[in-house]
Short mmCIF file of C-alpha atoms and ligand atoms in Angstrom, two decimals:
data_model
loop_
_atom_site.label_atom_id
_atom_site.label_comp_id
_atom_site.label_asym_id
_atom_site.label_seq_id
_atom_site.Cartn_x
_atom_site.Cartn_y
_atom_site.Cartn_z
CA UNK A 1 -41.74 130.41 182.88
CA UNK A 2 -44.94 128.99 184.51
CA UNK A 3 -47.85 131.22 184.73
CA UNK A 4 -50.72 130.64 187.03
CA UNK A 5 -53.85 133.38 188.23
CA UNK A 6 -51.63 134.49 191.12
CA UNK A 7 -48.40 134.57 193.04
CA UNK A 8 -48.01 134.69 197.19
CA UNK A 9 -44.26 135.46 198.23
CA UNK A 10 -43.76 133.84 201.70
CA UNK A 11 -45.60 131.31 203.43
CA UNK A 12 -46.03 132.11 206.79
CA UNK A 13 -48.74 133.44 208.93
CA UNK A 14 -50.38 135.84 206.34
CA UNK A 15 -49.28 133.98 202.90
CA UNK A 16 -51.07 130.91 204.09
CA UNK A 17 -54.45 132.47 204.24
CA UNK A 18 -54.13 134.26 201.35
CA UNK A 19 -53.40 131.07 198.93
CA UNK A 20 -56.35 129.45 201.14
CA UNK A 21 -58.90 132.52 200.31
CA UNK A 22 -57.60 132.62 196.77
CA UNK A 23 -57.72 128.98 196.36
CA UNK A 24 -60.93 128.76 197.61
CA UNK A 25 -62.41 131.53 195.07
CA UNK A 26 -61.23 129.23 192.55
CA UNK A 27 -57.82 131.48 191.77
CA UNK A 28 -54.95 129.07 190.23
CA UNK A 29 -52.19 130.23 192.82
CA UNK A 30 -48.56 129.59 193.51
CA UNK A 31 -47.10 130.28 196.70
CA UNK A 32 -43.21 130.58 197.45
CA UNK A 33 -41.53 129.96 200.49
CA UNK A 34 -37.92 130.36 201.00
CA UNK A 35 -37.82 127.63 204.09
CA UNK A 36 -40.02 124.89 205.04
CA UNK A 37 -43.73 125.09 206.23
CA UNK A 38 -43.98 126.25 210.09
CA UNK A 39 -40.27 126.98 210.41
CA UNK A 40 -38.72 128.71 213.02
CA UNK A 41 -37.12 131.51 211.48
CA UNK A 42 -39.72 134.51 211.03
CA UNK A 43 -42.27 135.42 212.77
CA UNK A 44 -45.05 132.65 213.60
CA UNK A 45 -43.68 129.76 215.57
CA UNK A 46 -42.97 129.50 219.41
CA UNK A 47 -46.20 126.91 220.26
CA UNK A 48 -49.15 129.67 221.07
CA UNK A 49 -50.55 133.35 220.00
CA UNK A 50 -52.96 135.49 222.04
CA UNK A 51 -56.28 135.83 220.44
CA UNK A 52 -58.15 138.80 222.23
CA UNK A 53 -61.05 141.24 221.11
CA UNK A 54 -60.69 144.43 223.66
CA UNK A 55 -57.92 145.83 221.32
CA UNK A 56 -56.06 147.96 223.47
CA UNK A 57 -53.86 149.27 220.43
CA UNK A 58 -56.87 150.66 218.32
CA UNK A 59 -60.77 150.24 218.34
CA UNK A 60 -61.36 149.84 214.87
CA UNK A 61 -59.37 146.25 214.71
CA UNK A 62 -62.49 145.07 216.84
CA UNK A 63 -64.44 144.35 213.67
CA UNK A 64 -61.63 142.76 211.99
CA UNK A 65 -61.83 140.51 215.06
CA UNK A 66 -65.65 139.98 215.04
CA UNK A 67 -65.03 138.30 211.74
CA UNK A 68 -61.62 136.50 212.67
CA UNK A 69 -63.09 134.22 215.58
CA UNK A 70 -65.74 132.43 213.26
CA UNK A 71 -62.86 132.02 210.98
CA UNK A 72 -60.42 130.21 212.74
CA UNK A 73 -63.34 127.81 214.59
CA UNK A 74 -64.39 127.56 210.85
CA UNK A 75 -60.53 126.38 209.67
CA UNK A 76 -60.27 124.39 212.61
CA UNK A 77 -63.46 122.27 211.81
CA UNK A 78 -62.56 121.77 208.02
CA UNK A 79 -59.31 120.57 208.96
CA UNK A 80 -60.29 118.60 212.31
CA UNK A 81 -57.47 120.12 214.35
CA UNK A 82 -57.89 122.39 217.43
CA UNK A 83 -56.54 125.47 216.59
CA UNK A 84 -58.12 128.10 219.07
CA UNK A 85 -58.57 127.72 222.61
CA UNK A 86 -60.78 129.86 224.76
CA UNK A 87 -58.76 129.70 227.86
CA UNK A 88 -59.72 133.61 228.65
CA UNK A 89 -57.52 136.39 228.74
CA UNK A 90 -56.11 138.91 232.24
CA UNK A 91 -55.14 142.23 231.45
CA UNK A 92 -53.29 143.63 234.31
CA UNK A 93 -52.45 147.04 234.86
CA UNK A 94 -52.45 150.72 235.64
CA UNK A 95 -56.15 151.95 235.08
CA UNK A 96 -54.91 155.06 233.42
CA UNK A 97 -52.41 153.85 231.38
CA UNK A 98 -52.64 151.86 227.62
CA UNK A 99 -53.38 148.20 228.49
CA UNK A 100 -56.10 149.17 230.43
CA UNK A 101 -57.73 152.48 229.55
CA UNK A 102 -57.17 151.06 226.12
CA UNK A 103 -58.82 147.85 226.28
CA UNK A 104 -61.98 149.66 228.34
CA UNK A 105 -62.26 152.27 225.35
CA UNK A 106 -62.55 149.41 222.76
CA UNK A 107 -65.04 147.91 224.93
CA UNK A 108 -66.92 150.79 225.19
CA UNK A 109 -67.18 151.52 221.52
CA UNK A 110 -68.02 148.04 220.36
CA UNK A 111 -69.92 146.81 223.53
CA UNK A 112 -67.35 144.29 224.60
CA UNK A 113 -67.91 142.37 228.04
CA UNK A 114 -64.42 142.35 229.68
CA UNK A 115 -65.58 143.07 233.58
CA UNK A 116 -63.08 144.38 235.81
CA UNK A 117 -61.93 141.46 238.65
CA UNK A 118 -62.24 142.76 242.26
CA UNK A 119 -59.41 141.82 244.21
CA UNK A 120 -60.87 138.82 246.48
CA UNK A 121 -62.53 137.20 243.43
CA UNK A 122 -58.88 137.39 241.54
CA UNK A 123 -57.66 135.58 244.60
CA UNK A 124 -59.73 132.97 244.56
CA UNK A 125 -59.88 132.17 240.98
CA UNK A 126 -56.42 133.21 239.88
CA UNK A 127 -54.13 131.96 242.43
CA UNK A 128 -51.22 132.21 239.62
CA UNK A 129 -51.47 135.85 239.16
CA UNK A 130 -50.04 137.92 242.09
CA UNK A 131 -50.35 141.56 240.40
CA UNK A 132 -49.33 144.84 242.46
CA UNK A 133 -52.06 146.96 244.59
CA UNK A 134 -52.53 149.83 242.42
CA UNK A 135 -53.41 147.43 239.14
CA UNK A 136 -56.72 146.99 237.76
CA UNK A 137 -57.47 143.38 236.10
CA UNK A 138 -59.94 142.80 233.66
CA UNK A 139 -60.96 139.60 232.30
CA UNK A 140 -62.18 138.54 228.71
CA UNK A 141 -63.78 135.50 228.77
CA UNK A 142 -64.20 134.23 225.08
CA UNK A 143 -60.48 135.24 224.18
CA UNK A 144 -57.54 132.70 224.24
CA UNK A 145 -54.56 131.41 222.34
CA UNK A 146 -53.65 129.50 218.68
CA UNK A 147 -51.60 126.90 218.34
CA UNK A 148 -49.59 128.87 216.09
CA UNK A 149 -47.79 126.27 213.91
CA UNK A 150 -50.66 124.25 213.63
CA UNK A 151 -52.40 127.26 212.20
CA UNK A 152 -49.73 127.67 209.91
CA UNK A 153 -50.25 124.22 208.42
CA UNK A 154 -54.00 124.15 208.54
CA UNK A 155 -53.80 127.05 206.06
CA UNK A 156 -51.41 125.93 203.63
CA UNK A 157 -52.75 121.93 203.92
CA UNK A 158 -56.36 123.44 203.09
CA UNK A 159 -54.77 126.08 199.77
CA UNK A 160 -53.04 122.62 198.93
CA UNK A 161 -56.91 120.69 199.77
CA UNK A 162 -58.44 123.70 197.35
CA UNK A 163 -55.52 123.08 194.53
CA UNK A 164 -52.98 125.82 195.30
CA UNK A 165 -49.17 125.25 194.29
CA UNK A 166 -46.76 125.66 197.29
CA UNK A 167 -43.31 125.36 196.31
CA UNK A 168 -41.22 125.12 199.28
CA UNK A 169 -37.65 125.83 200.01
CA UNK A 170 -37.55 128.73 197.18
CA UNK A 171 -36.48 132.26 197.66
CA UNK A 172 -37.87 134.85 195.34
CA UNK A 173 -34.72 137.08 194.66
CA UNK A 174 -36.93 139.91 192.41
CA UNK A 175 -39.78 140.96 190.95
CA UNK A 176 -41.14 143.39 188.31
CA UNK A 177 -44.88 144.03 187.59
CA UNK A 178 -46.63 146.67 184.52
CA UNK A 179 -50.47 146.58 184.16
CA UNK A 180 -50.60 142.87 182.48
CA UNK A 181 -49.52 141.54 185.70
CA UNK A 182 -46.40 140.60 187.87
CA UNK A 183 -43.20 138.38 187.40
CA UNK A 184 -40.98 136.92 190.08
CA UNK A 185 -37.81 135.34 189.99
CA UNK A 186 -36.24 132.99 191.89
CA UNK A 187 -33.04 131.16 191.56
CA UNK A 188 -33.84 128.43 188.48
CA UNK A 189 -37.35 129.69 187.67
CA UNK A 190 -40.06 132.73 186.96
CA UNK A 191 -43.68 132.56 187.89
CA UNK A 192 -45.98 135.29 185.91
CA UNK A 193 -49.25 136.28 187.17
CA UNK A 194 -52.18 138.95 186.67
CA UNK A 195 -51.54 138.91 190.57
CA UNK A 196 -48.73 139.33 193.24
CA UNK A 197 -49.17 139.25 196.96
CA UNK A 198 -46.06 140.29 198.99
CA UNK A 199 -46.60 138.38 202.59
CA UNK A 200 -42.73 138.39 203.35
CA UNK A 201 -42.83 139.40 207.22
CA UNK A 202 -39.74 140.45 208.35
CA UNK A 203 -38.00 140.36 205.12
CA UNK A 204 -40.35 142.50 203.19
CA UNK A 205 -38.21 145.72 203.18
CA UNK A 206 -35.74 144.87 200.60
CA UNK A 207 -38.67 143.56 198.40
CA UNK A 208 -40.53 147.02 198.40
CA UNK A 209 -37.33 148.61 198.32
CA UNK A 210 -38.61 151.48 196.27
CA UNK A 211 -41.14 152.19 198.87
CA UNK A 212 -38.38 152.70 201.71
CA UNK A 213 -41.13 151.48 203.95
CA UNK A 214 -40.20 152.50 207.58
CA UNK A 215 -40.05 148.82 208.76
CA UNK A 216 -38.05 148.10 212.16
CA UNK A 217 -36.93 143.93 212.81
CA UNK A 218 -36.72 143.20 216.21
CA UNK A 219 -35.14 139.80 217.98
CA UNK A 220 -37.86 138.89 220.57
CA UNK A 221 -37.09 135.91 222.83
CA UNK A 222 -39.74 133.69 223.86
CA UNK A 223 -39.31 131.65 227.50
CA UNK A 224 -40.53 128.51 228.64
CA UNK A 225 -39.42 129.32 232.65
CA UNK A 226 -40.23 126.44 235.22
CA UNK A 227 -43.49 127.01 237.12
CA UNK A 228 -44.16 125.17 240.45
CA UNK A 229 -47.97 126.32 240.72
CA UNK A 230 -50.52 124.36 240.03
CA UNK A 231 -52.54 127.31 239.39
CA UNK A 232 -50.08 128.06 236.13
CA UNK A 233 -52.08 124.70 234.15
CA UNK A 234 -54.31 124.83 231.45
CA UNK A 235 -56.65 122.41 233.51
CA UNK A 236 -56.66 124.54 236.53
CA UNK A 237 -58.09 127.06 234.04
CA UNK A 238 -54.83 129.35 234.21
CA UNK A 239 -55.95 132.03 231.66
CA UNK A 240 -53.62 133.68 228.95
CA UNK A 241 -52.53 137.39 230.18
CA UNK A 242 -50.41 140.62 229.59
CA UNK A 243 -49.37 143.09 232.27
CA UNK A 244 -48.47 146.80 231.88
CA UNK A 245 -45.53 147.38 234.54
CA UNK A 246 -43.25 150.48 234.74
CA UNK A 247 -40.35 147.94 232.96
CA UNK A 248 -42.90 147.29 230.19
CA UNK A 249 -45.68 145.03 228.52
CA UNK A 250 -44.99 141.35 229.64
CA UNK A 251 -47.69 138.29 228.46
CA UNK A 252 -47.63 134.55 228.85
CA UNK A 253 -49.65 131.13 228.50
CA UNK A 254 -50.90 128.93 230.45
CA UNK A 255 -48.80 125.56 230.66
CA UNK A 256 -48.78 122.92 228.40
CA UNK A 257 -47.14 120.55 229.72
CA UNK A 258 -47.26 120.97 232.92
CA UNK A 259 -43.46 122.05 234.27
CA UNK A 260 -43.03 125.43 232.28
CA UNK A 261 -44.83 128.62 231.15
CA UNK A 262 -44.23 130.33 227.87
CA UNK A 263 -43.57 134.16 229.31
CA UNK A 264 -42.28 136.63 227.17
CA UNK A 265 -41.96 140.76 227.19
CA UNK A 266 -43.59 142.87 223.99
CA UNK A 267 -41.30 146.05 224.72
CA UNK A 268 -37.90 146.08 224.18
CA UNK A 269 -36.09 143.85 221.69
CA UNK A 270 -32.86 144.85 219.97
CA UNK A 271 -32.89 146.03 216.41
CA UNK A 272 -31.82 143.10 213.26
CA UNK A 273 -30.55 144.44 210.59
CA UNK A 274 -30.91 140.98 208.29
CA UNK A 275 -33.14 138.98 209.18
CA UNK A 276 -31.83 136.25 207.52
CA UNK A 277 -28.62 136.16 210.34
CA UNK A 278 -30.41 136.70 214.08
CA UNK A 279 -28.67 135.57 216.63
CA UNK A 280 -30.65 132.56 218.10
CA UNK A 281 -28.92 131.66 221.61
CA UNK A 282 -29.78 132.98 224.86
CA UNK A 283 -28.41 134.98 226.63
CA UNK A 284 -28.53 136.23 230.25
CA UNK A 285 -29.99 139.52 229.05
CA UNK A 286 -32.62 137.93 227.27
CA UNK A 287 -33.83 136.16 230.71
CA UNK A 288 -33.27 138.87 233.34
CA UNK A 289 -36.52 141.49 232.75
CA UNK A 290 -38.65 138.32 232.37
CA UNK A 291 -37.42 136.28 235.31
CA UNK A 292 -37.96 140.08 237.56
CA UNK A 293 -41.46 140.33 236.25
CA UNK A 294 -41.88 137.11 236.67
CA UNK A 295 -40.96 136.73 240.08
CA UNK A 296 -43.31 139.59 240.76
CA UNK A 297 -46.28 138.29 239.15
CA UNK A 298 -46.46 134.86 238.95
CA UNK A 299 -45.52 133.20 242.09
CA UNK A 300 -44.41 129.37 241.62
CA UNK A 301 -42.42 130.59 238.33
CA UNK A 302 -38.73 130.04 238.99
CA UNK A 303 -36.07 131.81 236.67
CA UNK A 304 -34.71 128.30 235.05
CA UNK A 305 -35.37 128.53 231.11
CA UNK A 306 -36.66 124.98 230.17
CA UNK A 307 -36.45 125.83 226.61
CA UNK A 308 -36.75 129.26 224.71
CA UNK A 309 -37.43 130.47 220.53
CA UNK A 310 -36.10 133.83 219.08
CA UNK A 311 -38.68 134.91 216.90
CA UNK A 312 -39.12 138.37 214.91
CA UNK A 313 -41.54 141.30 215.06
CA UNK A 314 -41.72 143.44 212.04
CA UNK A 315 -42.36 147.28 213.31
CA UNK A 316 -43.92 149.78 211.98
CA UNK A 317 -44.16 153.36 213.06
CA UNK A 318 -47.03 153.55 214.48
CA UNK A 319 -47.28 149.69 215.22
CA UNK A 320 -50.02 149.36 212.85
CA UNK A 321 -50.31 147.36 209.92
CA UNK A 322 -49.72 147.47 206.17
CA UNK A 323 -52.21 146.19 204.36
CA UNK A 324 -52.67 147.66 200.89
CA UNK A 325 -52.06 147.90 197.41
CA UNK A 326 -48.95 148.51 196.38
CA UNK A 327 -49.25 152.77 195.66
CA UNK A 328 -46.98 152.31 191.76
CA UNK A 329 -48.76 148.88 190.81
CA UNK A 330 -52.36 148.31 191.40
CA UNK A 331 -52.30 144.21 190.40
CA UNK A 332 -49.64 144.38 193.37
CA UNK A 333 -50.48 143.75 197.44
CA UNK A 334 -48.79 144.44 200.46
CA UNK A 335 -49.27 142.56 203.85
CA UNK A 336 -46.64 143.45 206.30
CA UNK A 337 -45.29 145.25 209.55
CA UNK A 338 -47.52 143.09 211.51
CA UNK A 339 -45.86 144.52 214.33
CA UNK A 340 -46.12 142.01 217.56
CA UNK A 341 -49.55 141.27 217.22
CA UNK A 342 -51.19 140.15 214.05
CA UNK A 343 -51.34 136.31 214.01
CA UNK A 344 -54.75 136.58 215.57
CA UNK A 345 -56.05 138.23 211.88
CA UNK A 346 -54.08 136.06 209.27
CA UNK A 347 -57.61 134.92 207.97
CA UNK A 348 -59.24 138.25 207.64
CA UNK A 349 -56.11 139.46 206.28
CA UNK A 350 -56.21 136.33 203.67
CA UNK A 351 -59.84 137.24 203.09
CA UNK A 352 -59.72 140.69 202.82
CA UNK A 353 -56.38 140.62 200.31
CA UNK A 354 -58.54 137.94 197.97
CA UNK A 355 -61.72 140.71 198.14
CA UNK A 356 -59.21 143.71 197.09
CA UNK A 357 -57.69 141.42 194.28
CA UNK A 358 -60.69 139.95 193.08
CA UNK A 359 -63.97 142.58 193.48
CA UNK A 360 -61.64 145.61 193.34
CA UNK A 361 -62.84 146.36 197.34
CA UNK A 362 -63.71 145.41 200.58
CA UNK A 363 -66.08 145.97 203.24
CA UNK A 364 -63.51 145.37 205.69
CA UNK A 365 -62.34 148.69 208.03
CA UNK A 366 -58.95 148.68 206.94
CA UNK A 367 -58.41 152.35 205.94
CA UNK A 368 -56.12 152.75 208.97
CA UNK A 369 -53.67 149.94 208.04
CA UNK A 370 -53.16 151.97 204.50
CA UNK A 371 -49.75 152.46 203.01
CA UNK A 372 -50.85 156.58 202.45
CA UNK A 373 -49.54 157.43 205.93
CA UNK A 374 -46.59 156.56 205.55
CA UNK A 375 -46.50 158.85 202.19
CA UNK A 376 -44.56 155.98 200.21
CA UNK A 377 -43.70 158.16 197.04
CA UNK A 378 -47.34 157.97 195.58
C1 FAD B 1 -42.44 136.45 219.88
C2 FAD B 1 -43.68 136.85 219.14
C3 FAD B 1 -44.89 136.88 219.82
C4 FAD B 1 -46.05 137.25 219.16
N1 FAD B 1 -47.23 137.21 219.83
C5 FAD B 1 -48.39 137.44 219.16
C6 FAD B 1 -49.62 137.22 219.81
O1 FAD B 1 -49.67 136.82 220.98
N2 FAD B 1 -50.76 137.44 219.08
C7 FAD B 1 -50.74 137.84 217.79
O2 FAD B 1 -51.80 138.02 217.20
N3 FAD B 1 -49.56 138.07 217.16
C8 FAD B 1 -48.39 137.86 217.81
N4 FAD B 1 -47.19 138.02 217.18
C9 FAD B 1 -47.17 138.55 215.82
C10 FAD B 1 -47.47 137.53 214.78
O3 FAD B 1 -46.91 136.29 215.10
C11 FAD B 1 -46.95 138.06 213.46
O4 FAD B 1 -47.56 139.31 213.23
C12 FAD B 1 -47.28 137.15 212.30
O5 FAD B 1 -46.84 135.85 212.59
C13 FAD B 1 -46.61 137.69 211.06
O6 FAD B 1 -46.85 136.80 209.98
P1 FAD B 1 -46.16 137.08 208.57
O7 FAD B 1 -46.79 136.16 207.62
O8 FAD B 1 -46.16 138.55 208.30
O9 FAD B 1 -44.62 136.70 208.80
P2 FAD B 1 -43.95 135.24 208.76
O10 FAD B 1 -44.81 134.28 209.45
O11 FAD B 1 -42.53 135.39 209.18
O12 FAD B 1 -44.01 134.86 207.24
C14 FAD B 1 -43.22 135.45 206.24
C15 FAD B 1 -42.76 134.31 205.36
O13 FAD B 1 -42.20 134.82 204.17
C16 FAD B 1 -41.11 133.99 203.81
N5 FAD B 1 -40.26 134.79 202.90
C17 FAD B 1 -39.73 135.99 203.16
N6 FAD B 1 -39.04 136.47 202.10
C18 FAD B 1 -39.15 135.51 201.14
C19 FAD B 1 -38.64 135.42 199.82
N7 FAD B 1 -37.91 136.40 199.28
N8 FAD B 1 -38.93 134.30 199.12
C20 FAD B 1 -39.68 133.29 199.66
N9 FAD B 1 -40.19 133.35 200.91
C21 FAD B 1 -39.93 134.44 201.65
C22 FAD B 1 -40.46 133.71 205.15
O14 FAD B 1 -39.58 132.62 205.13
C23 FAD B 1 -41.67 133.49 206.04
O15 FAD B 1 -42.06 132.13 206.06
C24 FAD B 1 -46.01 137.64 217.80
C25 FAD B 1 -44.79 137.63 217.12
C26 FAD B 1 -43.64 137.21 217.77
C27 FAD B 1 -42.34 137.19 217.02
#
């Protein structure tokens, strides 16, 4: 058995941070990952993320955000890679409806400038976007996108920089924990530690099985279409967006390489009930609401897929987070149901588990993201 100060399950977009935070506070930790580093079977690959402020979902993630922006300009300087890029962000929609009167009331509360774009002036600077009459735009100028699997790395190159263990290609088949600490077993080996951190994304149910967390996988496609617009490039200052349409929430990226545009919807999805066997080929229903909004709204976008990534979202009720202590084992921590959107936070989340673990609290607003309402048994 090899026993180290603590034990991350899954090495993705939350494990990462945590072995970096825990590394960094001088923890001795082991992290297990059942695939390789950056692979493209859970839940952070696919090139880019949106990194945005005016949370439409909830207000109080705003501060969680304050803190995450210095954070990933801080990784990206320690590990000389670019990892964030301010490229600004459209929301496009109804006024009265979520995207919009969601992102305004976050703005509100935590004085956020994201000015609304009158119609000539979207014209003339975004000549890619060709949204309906009745929607509103509003711009956010500091937000952007990561280059997801480079974020990945940077995370687990700087917990291996700060002397963490990752043991790759390993998948933890149990665990047990009592008030000493945790063990976890994989196929030839156990790891024991006063510490466990369970960042297993889309395969976290069957870990917490006792909890009979309310976690829904979803298959989400991701599309690289052909664009034709010059307007659509990064150098033409094409910003990052999402659109609220009567089919749905829709989002994309500027291009990368100049031929295609990485578009993708955030509704929808169909349910998978192992993550471990998702079907990865397209199919002509995974293109068809896409290529209609896109023909909408982005003129110059034709419906040819250049490429595309099936990728997973972890739901929760309430498409919140969990991020808590496990309610029967206080040495034990949850980070999960990340639910479409939580790349952006992987290094508060890494921060904030290391506080919990380590100081026994955290300053951080996270009292919304705890496992109480879903009434797991406690
Ligand atoms: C298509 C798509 C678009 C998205 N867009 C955005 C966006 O624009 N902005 C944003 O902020 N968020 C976005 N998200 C959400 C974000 O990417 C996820 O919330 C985040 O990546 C989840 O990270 P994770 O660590 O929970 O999961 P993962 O990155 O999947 O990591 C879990 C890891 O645990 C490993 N693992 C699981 N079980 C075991 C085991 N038993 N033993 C060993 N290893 C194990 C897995 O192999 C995996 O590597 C998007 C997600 C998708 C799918």
């Amino acid at each position: 058995m090899r026993t180290c100060q603590a034990i991350v399950v899954g090495l993705g977009g939350m494990g990462g941070a945590v072995c970096a935070h825990l590394a960094r506070r001088g923890v001795d930790v082991v992290g297990l990952e059942q695939f390789d580093l950056a692979h493209d079977r859970g839940s952070s690959h696919g090139e880019t993320r949106i990194i945005r402020k005016a949370y439409f979902e909830h207000p109080d993630y705003v501060p969680l955000l304050h803190r995450a922006y210095p954070m990933w300009d801080e990784l990206s300087r320690e590990m000389g890679v670019e990892l964030f890029v301010r490229c600004g962000l459209l929301l496009a929609g109804n006024p009265h409806k979520a995207l919009i009167a969601g992102a305004r009331r976050s703005a509100i509360e935590h004085d956020l400038d994201i000015p609304a774009v009158p119609r000539d002036e979207w014209e003339r600077r975004f000549g890619g976007f060709a949204p309906d009459e009745e929607m509103e735009l509003l711009f956010e100028g500091d937000a952007g996108f990561l280059h997801v699997e480079r974020c990945v790395m940077a995370h687990a190159d700087l917990a291996r920089r700060l002397g963490a263990t990752l043991v790759l290609n390993t998948t933890v088949r149990s665990w047990v924990a009592n008030a000493e600490g945790a063990t976890v077993y994989t196929d030839g080996e156990s790891y024991r530690a006063p510490l466990l951190f369970l960042c297993a994304g889309p395969w976290t149910g069957p870990l917490v099985r006792e909890l009979g967390l309310p976690l829904t996988v979803k298959r989400k496609v991701q599309l690289w279409l052909r664009t034709r617009s010059r307007w659509h490039g990064a150098e033409h200052h094409c910003p990052v967006f999402i659109a609220q349409t009567e089919a749905g929430y829709f989002y994309g990226f500027p291009s990368l390489d100049g031929t295609s545009m990485k578009i993708a919807e955030h509704t929808g999805g169909e349910c998978v009930p192992d993550p471990s066997r998702v079907d990865r080929d397209l199919s002509r229903a995974d293109v068809e609401r896409v290529a209609e909004f896109a023909s909408a709204f982005l003129p110059g976008v034709q419906s040819d897929v250049l490429r595309h990534a099936v990728c997973l979202y972890t739901l929760t009720p309430d498409e919140h987070f969990i991020l808590d202590r496990h309610p029967r084992h206080d040495n034990v921590f949850i980070a999960a149901g990340f639910s479409g959107h939580g790349f952006k936070f992987a290094p508060v989340v890494g921060a904030v588990l290391a506080e919990m673990a380590l100081e026994g609290r955290t300053d951080a607003p996270i009292g919304f993201l705890g496992l109480q309402r879903f009434d797991p048994g406690r």
